[in-house]
């Protein structure tokens, strides 16, 4: 179910794609086949006893296939800089990317994975480990679900006037890109201590833990976010996809010394929504030790002399603290 090509070939087969106003914009709508149960046979081993096969088909139909969304739709925007002769080729590339990365995340994969594991346990079959593609889809689904729950349960995390989340909602793909870039530049190791200040539902922290050997800590002042984070952590821990020994979440103000000692961390990731000043980057520079890497969406002002700007990380500013303020 984490395979977008399988979903496109067997389940989301109804195609209503068309141009959306011009030759560079293409709207796609893939509808769910009217009889998804017809593909159940692909999930049920043929060598099982007939009674178990029937029971599995019923379970798969009720608990999984009936939960599939009725459609997937999106707009593919090919840049106007692409010539008309190349538009179809570029559109096809983008469509293939959507099938591989976006289509699987629309299904309630976390629920399906749980149900499939229950079925396997009930018949005494071994539970296969997740491959990286399956983990990526599950992780994206869990992250998206947690953010949706946060918006529903805690409306204060959504800024209606500005139209963006107050919590960090860049999602699982951003978190994976963040870790990939840090790993590429050898900025994460078994001795690295990473902290996400304003960790929201914990997506970046989980990604650091899963995709690297670093220790990761999230600090979030909104206690409702911490509850959602803990729910995700329990799920990932049961699946064996995170190492809880290298993982920590703290509720409270990160600048409160009773909550955490910021001087102990090597890599700081800090989120402060555009146009807001809940977190002052200069305050982070003040407490960080020389050598610490700081990733933020703004540069420091009064501490400019204490840092060296590096190549951006995941589209955000990155800089290393090089000195301590005189008299500090």
PDB file of C-alpha atoms in Angstrom:
ATOM      1  CA  UNK A   1       0.000   0.000   0.000  1.00  0.00           C
ATOM      2  CA  UNK A   2       3.050   2.259   0.186  1.00  0.00           C
ATOM      3  CA  UNK A   3       3.703   1.706  -3.517  1.00  0.00           C
ATOM      4  CA  UNK A   4       2.254   4.556  -5.573  1.00  0.00           C
ATOM      5  CA  UNK A   5       2.566   2.609  -8.816  1.00  0.00           C
ATOM      6  CA  UNK A   6       0.498  -0.232  -7.331  1.00  0.00           C
ATOM      7  CA  UNK A   7      -2.178   2.228  -6.188  1.00  0.00           C
ATOM      8  CA  UNK A   8      -2.286   3.894  -9.599  1.00  0.00           C
ATOM      9  CA  UNK A   9      -2.394   0.608 -11.515  1.00  0.00           C
ATOM     10  CA  UNK A  10      -4.910  -1.295  -9.388  1.00  0.00           C
ATOM     11  CA  UNK A  11      -6.958   1.122  -7.285  1.00  0.00           C
ATOM     12  CA  UNK A  12      -6.895   4.775  -8.410  1.00  0.00           C
ATOM     13  CA  UNK A  13      -7.566   3.912 -12.045  1.00  0.00           C
ATOM     14  CA  UNK A  14     -10.278   6.400 -13.053  1.00  0.00           C
ATOM     15  CA  UNK A  15      -8.515   9.195 -14.915  1.00  0.00           C
ATOM     16  CA  UNK A  16     -10.107  12.627 -15.494  1.00  0.00           C
ATOM     17  CA  UNK A  17      -6.943  14.576 -16.268  1.00  0.00           C
ATOM     18  CA  UNK A  18      -7.156  17.712 -18.404  1.00  0.00           C
ATOM     19  CA  UNK A  19      -5.551  21.085 -19.039  1.00  0.00           C
ATOM     20  CA  UNK A  20      -6.370  23.679 -16.408  1.00  0.00           C
ATOM     21  CA  UNK A  21      -6.784  26.912 -18.339  1.00  0.00           C
ATOM     22  CA  UNK A  22      -3.525  26.821 -20.280  1.00  0.00           C
ATOM     23  CA  UNK A  23      -0.991  24.451 -21.789  1.00  0.00           C
ATOM     24  CA  UNK A  24       1.386  24.636 -18.783  1.00  0.00           C
ATOM     25  CA  UNK A  25      -1.144  23.827 -16.055  1.00  0.00           C
ATOM     26  CA  UNK A  26      -2.533  20.318 -15.895  1.00  0.00           C
ATOM     27  CA  UNK A  27      -5.214  19.133 -13.493  1.00  0.00           C
ATOM     28  CA  UNK A  28      -5.323  15.448 -12.610  1.00  0.00           C
ATOM     29  CA  UNK A  29      -8.034  13.527 -10.823  1.00  0.00           C
ATOM     30  CA  UNK A  30      -7.644   9.844 -10.174  1.00  0.00           C
ATOM     31  CA  UNK A  31     -10.814   8.207  -8.875  1.00  0.00           C
ATOM     32  CA  UNK A  32     -10.967   4.998  -6.863  1.00  0.00           C
ATOM     33  CA  UNK A  33     -12.040   1.967  -8.857  1.00  0.00           C
ATOM     34  CA  UNK A  34     -15.661   1.011  -8.216  1.00  0.00           C
ATOM     35  CA  UNK A  35     -14.649  -2.471  -7.085  1.00  0.00           C
ATOM     36  CA  UNK A  36     -11.410  -2.200  -5.058  1.00  0.00           C
ATOM     37  CA  UNK A  37     -12.174  -5.551  -3.448  1.00  0.00           C
ATOM     38  CA  UNK A  38     -11.309  -7.170  -6.774  1.00  0.00           C
ATOM     39  CA  UNK A  39      -7.639  -6.599  -5.991  1.00  0.00           C
ATOM     40  CA  UNK A  40      -7.826  -8.197  -2.551  1.00  0.00           C
ATOM     41  CA  UNK A  41      -6.596 -11.436  -4.086  1.00  0.00           C
ATOM     42  CA  UNK A  42      -3.212  -9.748  -4.498  1.00  0.00           C
ATOM     43  CA  UNK A  43      -2.937  -9.533  -0.712  1.00  0.00           C
ATOM     44  CA  UNK A  44      -4.148 -13.000   0.195  1.00  0.00           C
ATOM     45  CA  UNK A  45      -1.676 -15.891  -0.269  1.00  0.00           C
ATOM     46  CA  UNK A  46      -3.167 -18.659  -2.402  1.00  0.00           C
ATOM     47  CA  UNK A  47      -1.846 -21.449  -0.164  1.00  0.00           C
ATOM     48  CA  UNK A  48      -3.931 -20.455   2.874  1.00  0.00           C
ATOM     49  CA  UNK A  49      -6.919 -22.568   3.979  1.00  0.00           C
ATOM     50  CA  UNK A  50     -10.176 -21.405   2.372  1.00  0.00           C
ATOM     51  CA  UNK A  51     -11.701 -20.337   5.724  1.00  0.00           C
ATOM     52  CA  UNK A  52      -8.732 -18.067   6.511  1.00  0.00           C
ATOM     53  CA  UNK A  53      -8.762 -16.632   2.983  1.00  0.00           C
ATOM     54  CA  UNK A  54     -12.425 -15.681   3.352  1.00  0.00           C
ATOM     55  CA  UNK A  55     -11.819 -14.173   6.775  1.00  0.00           C
ATOM     56  CA  UNK A  56      -8.841 -12.171   5.478  1.00  0.00           C
ATOM     57  CA  UNK A  57     -10.852 -10.841   2.536  1.00  0.00           C
ATOM     58  CA  UNK A  58     -13.593  -9.643   4.884  1.00  0.00           C
ATOM     59  CA  UNK A  59     -11.072  -8.000   7.218  1.00  0.00           C
ATOM     60  CA  UNK A  60      -9.190  -6.312   4.379  1.00  0.00           C
ATOM     61  CA  UNK A  61     -12.424  -5.029   2.868  1.00  0.00           C
ATOM     62  CA  UNK A  62     -13.898  -3.649   6.093  1.00  0.00           C
ATOM     63  CA  UNK A  63     -10.788  -2.357   7.821  1.00  0.00           C
ATOM     64  CA  UNK A  64      -8.672  -1.208   4.903  1.00  0.00           C
ATOM     65  CA  UNK A  65     -10.278  -0.796   1.495  1.00  0.00           C
ATOM     66  CA  UNK A  66     -13.395   0.885   2.849  1.00  0.00           C
ATOM     67  CA  UNK A  67     -11.151   3.581   4.344  1.00  0.00           C
ATOM     68  CA  UNK A  68      -9.550   4.583   1.066  1.00  0.00           C
ATOM     69  CA  UNK A  69     -10.345   8.118  -0.125  1.00  0.00           C
ATOM     70  CA  UNK A  70     -12.594   8.260  -3.178  1.00  0.00           C
ATOM     71  CA  UNK A  71     -10.119  10.290  -5.241  1.00  0.00           C
ATOM     72  CA  UNK A  72      -6.807  12.069  -5.508  1.00  0.00           C
ATOM     73  CA  UNK A  73      -6.555  15.372  -7.341  1.00  0.00           C
ATOM     74  CA  UNK A  74      -3.879  18.002  -7.781  1.00  0.00           C
ATOM     75  CA  UNK A  75      -2.645  20.705 -10.145  1.00  0.00           C
ATOM     76  CA  UNK A  76       0.653  20.176 -11.957  1.00  0.00           C
ATOM     77  CA  UNK A  77       2.256  23.519 -12.756  1.00  0.00           C
ATOM     78  CA  UNK A  78       4.947  23.357 -15.420  1.00  0.00           C
ATOM     79  CA  UNK A  79       7.038  26.583 -15.410  1.00  0.00           C
ATOM     80  CA  UNK A  80       6.240  28.908 -18.300  1.00  0.00           C
ATOM     81  CA  UNK A  81       9.965  28.932 -19.044  1.00  0.00           C
ATOM     82  CA  UNK A  82       9.544  25.376 -20.393  1.00  0.00           C
ATOM     83  CA  UNK A  83       8.984  25.474 -24.148  1.00  0.00           C
ATOM     84  CA  UNK A  84       5.738  24.085 -25.562  1.00  0.00           C
ATOM     85  CA  UNK A  85       7.624  21.203 -27.135  1.00  0.00           C
ATOM     86  CA  UNK A  86       8.972  20.144 -23.720  1.00  0.00           C
ATOM     87  CA  UNK A  87       5.813  20.664 -21.645  1.00  0.00           C
ATOM     88  CA  UNK A  88       4.496  17.101 -22.034  1.00  0.00           C
ATOM     89  CA  UNK A  89       7.853  15.589 -21.051  1.00  0.00           C
ATOM     90  CA  UNK A  90       8.139  17.819 -17.964  1.00  0.00           C
ATOM     91  CA  UNK A  91       4.504  17.180 -17.023  1.00  0.00           C
ATOM     92  CA  UNK A  92       5.074  13.416 -17.223  1.00  0.00           C
ATOM     93  CA  UNK A  93       8.140  13.667 -14.992  1.00  0.00           C
ATOM     94  CA  UNK A  94       6.182  15.605 -12.391  1.00  0.00           C
ATOM     95  CA  UNK A  95       3.279  13.169 -12.613  1.00  0.00           C
ATOM     96  CA  UNK A  96       5.624  10.222 -12.007  1.00  0.00           C
ATOM     97  CA  UNK A  97       7.038  12.008  -8.965  1.00  0.00           C
ATOM     98  CA  UNK A  98       3.519  12.562  -7.604  1.00  0.00           C
ATOM     99  CA  UNK A  99       2.638   8.897  -8.097  1.00  0.00           C
ATOM    100  CA  UNK A 100       5.754   7.831  -6.219  1.00  0.00           C
ATOM    101  CA  UNK A 101       5.774  10.397  -3.399  1.00  0.00           C
ATOM    102  CA  UNK A 102       2.335  11.980  -3.003  1.00  0.00           C
ATOM    103  CA  UNK A 103      -0.247   9.373  -3.951  1.00  0.00           C
ATOM    104  CA  UNK A 104       0.674   6.892  -1.179  1.00  0.00           C
ATOM    105  CA  UNK A 105       0.452   9.576   1.512  1.00  0.00           C
ATOM    106  CA  UNK A 106      -3.259  10.271   0.905  1.00  0.00           C
ATOM    107  CA  UNK A 107      -4.288   6.847   2.175  1.00  0.00           C
ATOM    108  CA  UNK A 108      -4.705   6.228   5.907  1.00  0.00           C
ATOM    109  CA  UNK A 109      -1.510   4.202   5.740  1.00  0.00           C
ATOM    110  CA  UNK A 110      -0.871   4.292   9.488  1.00  0.00           C
ATOM    111  CA  UNK A 111      -4.246   2.635  10.077  1.00  0.00           C
ATOM    112  CA  UNK A 112      -3.745   0.132   7.289  1.00  0.00           C
ATOM    113  CA  UNK A 113      -0.317  -0.865   8.487  1.00  0.00           C
ATOM    114  CA  UNK A 114      -1.695  -1.413  11.975  1.00  0.00           C
ATOM    115  CA  UNK A 115      -4.559  -3.542  10.654  1.00  0.00           C
ATOM    116  CA  UNK A 116      -2.304  -5.618   8.407  1.00  0.00           C
ATOM    117  CA  UNK A 117       0.035  -6.296  11.331  1.00  0.00           C
ATOM    118  CA  UNK A 118      -2.924  -7.381  13.438  1.00  0.00           C
ATOM    119  CA  UNK A 119      -3.988  -9.770  10.709  1.00  0.00           C
ATOM    120  CA  UNK A 120      -0.500 -11.214  10.459  1.00  0.00           C
ATOM    121  CA  UNK A 121      -0.301 -11.727  14.211  1.00  0.00           C
ATOM    122  CA  UNK A 122      -3.728 -13.361  14.279  1.00  0.00           C
ATOM    123  CA  UNK A 123      -2.626 -16.069  11.829  1.00  0.00           C
ATOM    124  CA  UNK A 124       0.808 -16.458  13.360  1.00  0.00           C
ATOM    125  CA  UNK A 125       2.638 -14.972  10.387  1.00  0.00           C
ATOM    126  CA  UNK A 126       5.848 -12.973  10.911  1.00  0.00           C
ATOM    127  CA  UNK A 127       5.588  -9.194  10.649  1.00  0.00           C
ATOM    128  CA  UNK A 128       7.893  -7.997   7.866  1.00  0.00           C
ATOM    129  CA  UNK A 129      10.034  -4.956   8.684  1.00  0.00           C
ATOM    130  CA  UNK A 130       9.302  -1.710   6.889  1.00  0.00           C
ATOM    131  CA  UNK A 131      11.511  -0.830   3.961  1.00  0.00           C
ATOM    132  CA  UNK A 132      12.572   2.800   3.645  1.00  0.00           C
ATOM    133  CA  UNK A 133       9.836   3.654   1.165  1.00  0.00           C
ATOM    134  CA  UNK A 134       7.166   2.199   3.464  1.00  0.00           C
ATOM    135  CA  UNK A 135       8.627   4.048   6.440  1.00  0.00           C
ATOM    136  CA  UNK A 136       8.663   7.310   4.484  1.00  0.00           C
ATOM    137  CA  UNK A 137       4.976   6.934   3.630  1.00  0.00           C
ATOM    138  CA  UNK A 138       4.027   5.927   7.165  1.00  0.00           C
ATOM    139  CA  UNK A 139       6.080   8.801   8.586  1.00  0.00           C
ATOM    140  CA  UNK A 140       4.422  11.303   6.227  1.00  0.00           C
ATOM    141  CA  UNK A 141       0.988   9.986   7.149  1.00  0.00           C
ATOM    142  CA  UNK A 142       1.676  10.178  10.887  1.00  0.00           C
ATOM    143  CA  UNK A 143       3.070  13.701  10.565  1.00  0.00           C
ATOM    144  CA  UNK A 144       0.148  14.919   8.475  1.00  0.00           C
ATOM    145  CA  UNK A 145      -2.350  13.300  10.838  1.00  0.00           C
ATOM    146  CA  UNK A 146      -0.723  14.872  13.907  1.00  0.00           C
ATOM    147  CA  UNK A 147      -0.824  18.355  12.347  1.00  0.00           C
ATOM    148  CA  UNK A 148      -4.478  17.918  11.369  1.00  0.00           C
ATOM    149  CA  UNK A 149      -5.315  16.809  14.913  1.00  0.00           C
ATOM    150  CA  UNK A 150      -3.399  19.776  16.314  1.00  0.00           C
ATOM    151  CA  UNK A 151      -5.369  22.224  14.195  1.00  0.00           C
ATOM    152  CA  UNK A 152      -8.658  20.608  15.205  1.00  0.00           C
ATOM    153  CA  UNK A 153      -7.907  20.222  18.921  1.00  0.00           C
ATOM    154  CA  UNK A 154      -5.900  23.407  19.394  1.00  0.00           C
ATOM    155  CA  UNK A 155      -7.142  26.143  17.026  1.00  0.00           C
ATOM    156  CA  UNK A 156      -4.645  28.539  18.556  1.00  0.00           C
ATOM    157  CA  UNK A 157      -1.858  26.837  16.592  1.00  0.00           C
ATOM    158  CA  UNK A 158      -3.294  28.206  13.354  1.00  0.00           C
ATOM    159  CA  UNK A 159      -2.928  31.897  12.535  1.00  0.00           C
ATOM    160  CA  UNK A 160      -6.121  32.617  10.607  1.00  0.00           C
ATOM    161  CA  UNK A 161      -5.137  36.191   9.768  1.00  0.00           C
ATOM    162  CA  UNK A 162      -1.784  35.310   8.209  1.00  0.00           C
ATOM    163  CA  UNK A 163      -2.902  31.930   6.930  1.00  0.00           C
ATOM    164  CA  UNK A 164      -0.130  29.738   8.304  1.00  0.00           C
ATOM    165  CA  UNK A 165       0.586  27.458  11.215  1.00  0.00           C
ATOM    166  CA  UNK A 166       2.171  28.890  14.317  1.00  0.00           C
ATOM    167  CA  UNK A 167       3.657  25.444  14.870  1.00  0.00           C
ATOM    168  CA  UNK A 168       6.262  24.159  12.445  1.00  0.00           C
ATOM    169  CA  UNK A 169       4.213  22.388   9.764  1.00  0.00           C
ATOM    170  CA  UNK A 170       6.785  21.898   7.022  1.00  0.00           C
ATOM    171  CA  UNK A 171       6.073  18.185   7.282  1.00  0.00           C
ATOM    172  CA  UNK A 172       7.880  14.906   6.813  1.00  0.00           C
ATOM    173  CA  UNK A 173       9.399  15.653   3.400  1.00  0.00           C
ATOM    174  CA  UNK A 174      11.095  18.779   4.731  1.00  0.00           C
ATOM    175  CA  UNK A 175      12.328  16.848   7.779  1.00  0.00           C
ATOM    176  CA  UNK A 176      13.807  14.140   5.559  1.00  0.00           C
ATOM    177  CA  UNK A 177      15.485  16.756   3.344  1.00  0.00           C
ATOM    178  CA  UNK A 178      16.872  18.497   6.438  1.00  0.00           C
ATOM    179  CA  UNK A 179      18.497  15.308   7.737  1.00  0.00           C
ATOM    180  CA  UNK A 180      19.751  14.323   4.281  1.00  0.00           C
ATOM    181  CA  UNK A 181      21.563  17.650   3.849  1.00  0.00           C
ATOM    182  CA  UNK A 182      23.043  17.525   7.343  1.00  0.00           C
ATOM    183  CA  UNK A 183      24.240  13.969   6.732  1.00  0.00           C
ATOM    184  CA  UNK A 184      25.727  14.909   3.351  1.00  0.00           C
ATOM    185  CA  UNK A 185      27.774  17.627   5.025  1.00  0.00           C
ATOM    186  CA  UNK A 186      28.852  15.316   7.881  1.00  0.00           C
ATOM    187  CA  UNK A 187      27.111  17.477  10.452  1.00  0.00           C
ATOM    188  CA  UNK A 188      25.420  14.589  12.272  1.00  0.00           C
ATOM    189  CA  UNK A 189      27.257  11.799  14.084  1.00  0.00           C
ATOM    190  CA  UNK A 190      26.817   9.513  17.075  1.00  0.00           C
ATOM    191  CA  UNK A 191      28.190  12.266  19.336  1.00  0.00           C
ATOM    192  CA  UNK A 192      26.001  15.059  17.920  1.00  0.00           C
ATOM    193  CA  UNK A 193      23.304  16.506  20.183  1.00  0.00           C
ATOM    194  CA  UNK A 194      20.512  18.044  18.099  1.00  0.00           C
ATOM    195  CA  UNK A 195      17.728  20.211  19.512  1.00  0.00           C
ATOM    196  CA  UNK A 196      14.546  21.494  17.881  1.00  0.00           C
ATOM    197  CA  UNK A 197      13.264  24.532  19.762  1.00  0.00           C
ATOM    198  CA  UNK A 198       9.541  24.769  19.123  1.00  0.00           C
ATOM    199  CA  UNK A 199       9.358  21.136  17.996  1.00  0.00           C
ATOM    200  CA  UNK A 200       5.574  21.097  17.419  1.00  0.00           C
ATOM    201  CA  UNK A 201       4.465  17.512  16.748  1.00  0.00           C
ATOM    202  CA  UNK A 202       8.079  16.313  16.665  1.00  0.00           C
ATOM    203  CA  UNK A 203       8.518  15.596  12.956  1.00  0.00           C
ATOM    204  CA  UNK A 204      12.083  16.919  12.646  1.00  0.00           C
ATOM    205  CA  UNK A 205      13.196  15.204  15.846  1.00  0.00           C
ATOM    206  CA  UNK A 206      11.850  11.823  14.722  1.00  0.00           C
ATOM    207  CA  UNK A 207      13.583  12.250  11.353  1.00  0.00           C
ATOM    208  CA  UNK A 208      16.934  13.027  13.000  1.00  0.00           C
ATOM    209  CA  UNK A 209      16.537   9.932  15.186  1.00  0.00           C
ATOM    210  CA  UNK A 210      15.565   7.573  12.350  1.00  0.00           C
ATOM    211  CA  UNK A 211      17.879   8.802   9.592  1.00  0.00           C
ATOM    212  CA  UNK A 212      21.003   9.541  11.641  1.00  0.00           C
ATOM    213  CA  UNK A 213      22.958   8.339  14.663  1.00  0.00           C
ATOM    214  CA  UNK A 214      22.617  11.678  16.500  1.00  0.00           C
ATOM    215  CA  UNK A 215      20.765  12.211  19.767  1.00  0.00           C
ATOM    216  CA  UNK A 216      17.724  14.433  19.288  1.00  0.00           C
ATOM    217  CA  UNK A 217      15.686  16.560  21.682  1.00  0.00           C
ATOM    218  CA  UNK A 218      12.504  18.498  21.046  1.00  0.00           C
ATOM    219  CA  UNK A 219      11.291  21.306  23.283  1.00  0.00           C
ATOM    220  CA  UNK A 220       7.713  22.520  22.886  1.00  0.00           C
ATOM    221  CA  UNK A 221       5.890  25.005  25.088  1.00  0.00           C
ATOM    222  CA  UNK A 222       2.415  23.851  23.988  1.00  0.00           C
ATOM    223  CA  UNK A 223       1.630  20.785  26.105  1.00  0.00           C
ATOM    224  CA  UNK A 224      -1.068  19.609  23.708  1.00  0.00           C
ATOM    225  CA  UNK A 225       1.607  19.270  21.030  1.00  0.00           C
ATOM    226  CA  UNK A 226       3.684  17.139  23.372  1.00  0.00           C
ATOM    227  CA  UNK A 227       0.744  14.742  23.843  1.00  0.00           C
ATOM    228  CA  UNK A 228       0.437  14.303  20.080  1.00  0.00           C
ATOM    229  CA  UNK A 229       4.200  13.848  19.838  1.00  0.00           C
ATOM    230  CA  UNK A 230       4.170  11.138  22.494  1.00  0.00           C
ATOM    231  CA  UNK A 231       1.417   9.274  20.628  1.00  0.00           C
ATOM    232  CA  UNK A 232       3.526   9.253  17.456  1.00  0.00           C
ATOM    233  CA  UNK A 233       6.597   8.225  19.426  1.00  0.00           C
ATOM    234  CA  UNK A 234       4.818   5.223  20.923  1.00  0.00           C
ATOM    235  CA  UNK A 235       3.693   4.102  17.473  1.00  0.00           C
ATOM    236  CA  UNK A 236       7.144   4.403  15.908  1.00  0.00           C
ATOM    237  CA  UNK A 237       8.758   2.724  18.903  1.00  0.00           C
ATOM    238  CA  UNK A 238       6.407  -0.268  18.658  1.00  0.00           C
ATOM    239  CA  UNK A 239       7.435  -0.662  15.030  1.00  0.00           C
ATOM    240  CA  UNK A 240      11.111  -0.475  15.965  1.00  0.00           C
ATOM    241  CA  UNK A 241      11.656   2.557  13.732  1.00  0.00           C
ATOM    242  CA  UNK A 242      13.173   4.879  16.354  1.00  0.00           C
ATOM    243  CA  UNK A 243      15.751   4.481  19.108  1.00  0.00           C
ATOM    244  CA  UNK A 244      14.123   5.957  22.210  1.00  0.00           C
ATOM    245  CA  UNK A 245      17.498   5.974  23.989  1.00  0.00           C
ATOM    246  CA  UNK A 246      18.562   8.813  21.666  1.00  0.00           C
ATOM    247  CA  UNK A 247      15.250  10.646  21.811  1.00  0.00           C
ATOM    248  CA  UNK A 248      13.840  13.166  24.261  1.00  0.00           C
ATOM    249  CA  UNK A 249      10.860  15.527  24.307  1.00  0.00           C
ATOM    250  CA  UNK A 250      10.467  18.287  26.867  1.00  0.00           C
ATOM    251  CA  UNK A 251       7.415  20.404  27.651  1.00  0.00           C
ATOM    252  CA  UNK A 252       8.065  24.016  28.534  1.00  0.00           C
ATOM    253  CA  UNK A 253      10.163  27.072  27.719  1.00  0.00           C
ATOM    254  CA  UNK A 254      13.479  26.076  26.178  1.00  0.00           C
ATOM    255  CA  UNK A 255      15.155  29.097  27.801  1.00  0.00           C
ATOM    256  CA  UNK A 256      14.119  27.956  31.287  1.00  0.00           C
ATOM    257  CA  UNK A 257      17.179  26.337  32.845  1.00  0.00           C
ATOM    258  CA  UNK A 258      14.860  24.043  34.829  1.00  0.00           C
ATOM    259  CA  UNK A 259      13.662  22.563  31.518  1.00  0.00           C
ATOM    260  CA  UNK A 260      16.931  22.130  29.647  1.00  0.00           C
ATOM    261  CA  UNK A 261      20.521  23.318  29.442  1.00  0.00           C
ATOM    262  CA  UNK A 262      20.931  24.742  25.938  1.00  0.00           C
ATOM    263  CA  UNK A 263      24.715  24.934  26.277  1.00  0.00           C
ATOM    264  CA  UNK A 264      24.980  21.154  25.822  1.00  0.00           C
ATOM    265  CA  UNK A 265      23.691  21.052  22.226  1.00  0.00           C
ATOM    266  CA  UNK A 266      25.741  21.009  19.027  1.00  0.00           C
ATOM    267  CA  UNK A 267      23.033  21.629  16.389  1.00  0.00           C
ATOM    268  CA  UNK A 268      20.094  23.977  16.902  1.00  0.00           C
ATOM    269  CA  UNK A 269      17.046  23.929  14.658  1.00  0.00           C
ATOM    270  CA  UNK A 270      14.723  26.804  15.467  1.00  0.00           C
ATOM    271  CA  UNK A 271      11.358  27.613  13.940  1.00  0.00           C
ATOM    272  CA  UNK A 272       9.774  31.034  14.231  1.00  0.00           C
ATOM    273  CA  UNK A 273       6.922  31.788  11.818  1.00  0.00           C
ATOM    274  CA  UNK A 274       7.559  34.510   9.266  1.00  0.00           C
ATOM    275  CA  UNK A 275       6.486  37.864  10.617  1.00  0.00           C
ATOM    276  CA  UNK A 276       6.558  36.693  14.228  1.00  0.00           C
ATOM    277  CA  UNK A 277       9.221  37.094  16.878  1.00  0.00           C
ATOM    278  CA  UNK A 278       8.336  34.408  19.410  1.00  0.00           C
ATOM    279  CA  UNK A 279      11.939  33.227  19.318  1.00  0.00           C
ATOM    280  CA  UNK A 280      14.807  35.717  19.040  1.00  0.00           C
ATOM    281  CA  UNK A 281      17.739  34.155  17.186  1.00  0.00           C
ATOM    282  CA  UNK A 282      20.173  36.361  19.099  1.00  0.00           C
ATOM    283  CA  UNK A 283      19.015  34.702  22.318  1.00  0.00           C
ATOM    284  CA  UNK A 284      20.011  31.344  20.825  1.00  0.00           C
ATOM    285  CA  UNK A 285      23.432  32.674  19.859  1.00  0.00           C
ATOM    286  CA  UNK A 286      23.878  33.990  23.401  1.00  0.00           C
ATOM    287  CA  UNK A 287      23.503  30.547  24.998  1.00  0.00           C
ATOM    288  CA  UNK A 288      25.102  28.348  22.308  1.00  0.00           C
ATOM    289  CA  UNK A 289      28.706  27.273  22.756  1.00  0.00           C
ATOM    290  CA  UNK A 290      31.356  28.227  20.175  1.00  0.00           C
ATOM    291  CA  UNK A 291      31.306  25.630  17.395  1.00  0.00           C
ATOM    292  CA  UNK A 292      27.538  25.092  17.589  1.00  0.00           C
ATOM    293  CA  UNK A 293      25.590  25.028  14.325  1.00  0.00           C
ATOM    294  CA  UNK A 294      22.338  27.030  14.228  1.00  0.00           C
ATOM    295  CA  UNK A 295      19.639  26.650  11.563  1.00  0.00           C
ATOM    296  CA  UNK A 296      17.031  29.414  11.474  1.00  0.00           C
ATOM    297  CA  UNK A 297      14.863  31.398   9.071  1.00  0.00           C
ATOM    298  CA  UNK A 298      16.537  34.688  10.046  1.00  0.00           C
ATOM    299  CA  UNK A 299      20.054  35.888  10.743  1.00  0.00           C
ATOM    300  CA  UNK A 300      21.150  37.344  14.101  1.00  0.00           C
ATOM    301  CA  UNK A 301      21.451  41.097  14.437  1.00  0.00           C
ATOM    302  CA  UNK A 302      23.348  42.085  17.566  1.00  0.00           C
ATOM    303  CA  UNK A 303      25.447  38.896  17.490  1.00  0.00           C
ATOM    304  CA  UNK A 304      26.532  39.099  13.839  1.00  0.00           C
ATOM    305  CA  UNK A 305      30.189  39.318  14.888  1.00  0.00           C
ATOM    306  CA  UNK A 306      29.966  36.049  16.802  1.00  0.00           C
ATOM    307  CA  UNK A 307      28.855  33.810  13.928  1.00  0.00           C
ATOM    308  CA  UNK A 308      30.060  32.654  10.531  1.00  0.00           C
ATOM    309  CA  UNK A 309      27.397  32.148   7.883  1.00  0.00           C
ATOM    310  CA  UNK A 310      27.486  28.779   6.102  1.00  0.00           C
ATOM    311  CA  UNK A 311      25.743  27.361   3.054  1.00  0.00           C
ATOM    312  CA  UNK A 312      21.980  27.212   3.620  1.00  0.00           C
ATOM    313  CA  UNK A 313      20.461  23.990   4.921  1.00  0.00           C
ATOM    314  CA  UNK A 314      17.080  22.881   3.539  1.00  0.00           C
ATOM    315  CA  UNK A 315      16.431  26.449   2.375  1.00  0.00           C
ATOM    316  CA  UNK A 316      17.139  27.994   5.800  1.00  0.00           C
ATOM    317  CA  UNK A 317      20.042  30.067   7.042  1.00  0.00           C
ATOM    318  CA  UNK A 318      22.840  28.093   8.674  1.00  0.00           C
ATOM    319  CA  UNK A 319      25.661  29.590  10.689  1.00  0.00           C
ATOM    320  CA  UNK A 320      28.246  28.494  13.201  1.00  0.00           C
ATOM    321  CA  UNK A 321      29.006  30.308  16.413  1.00  0.00           C
ATOM    322  CA  UNK A 322      32.693  31.194  16.352  1.00  0.00           C
ATOM    323  CA  UNK A 323      33.217  33.290  19.471  1.00  0.00           C
ATOM    324  CA  UNK A 324      31.742  34.354  22.796  1.00  0.00           C
ATOM    325  CA  UNK A 325      30.718  37.940  23.465  1.00  0.00           C
ATOM    326  CA  UNK A 326      33.298  39.890  25.457  1.00  0.00           C
ATOM    327  CA  UNK A 327      32.388  40.026  29.116  1.00  0.00           C
ATOM    328  CA  UNK A 328      30.107  37.004  28.809  1.00  0.00           C
TER     329      UNK A 328
END
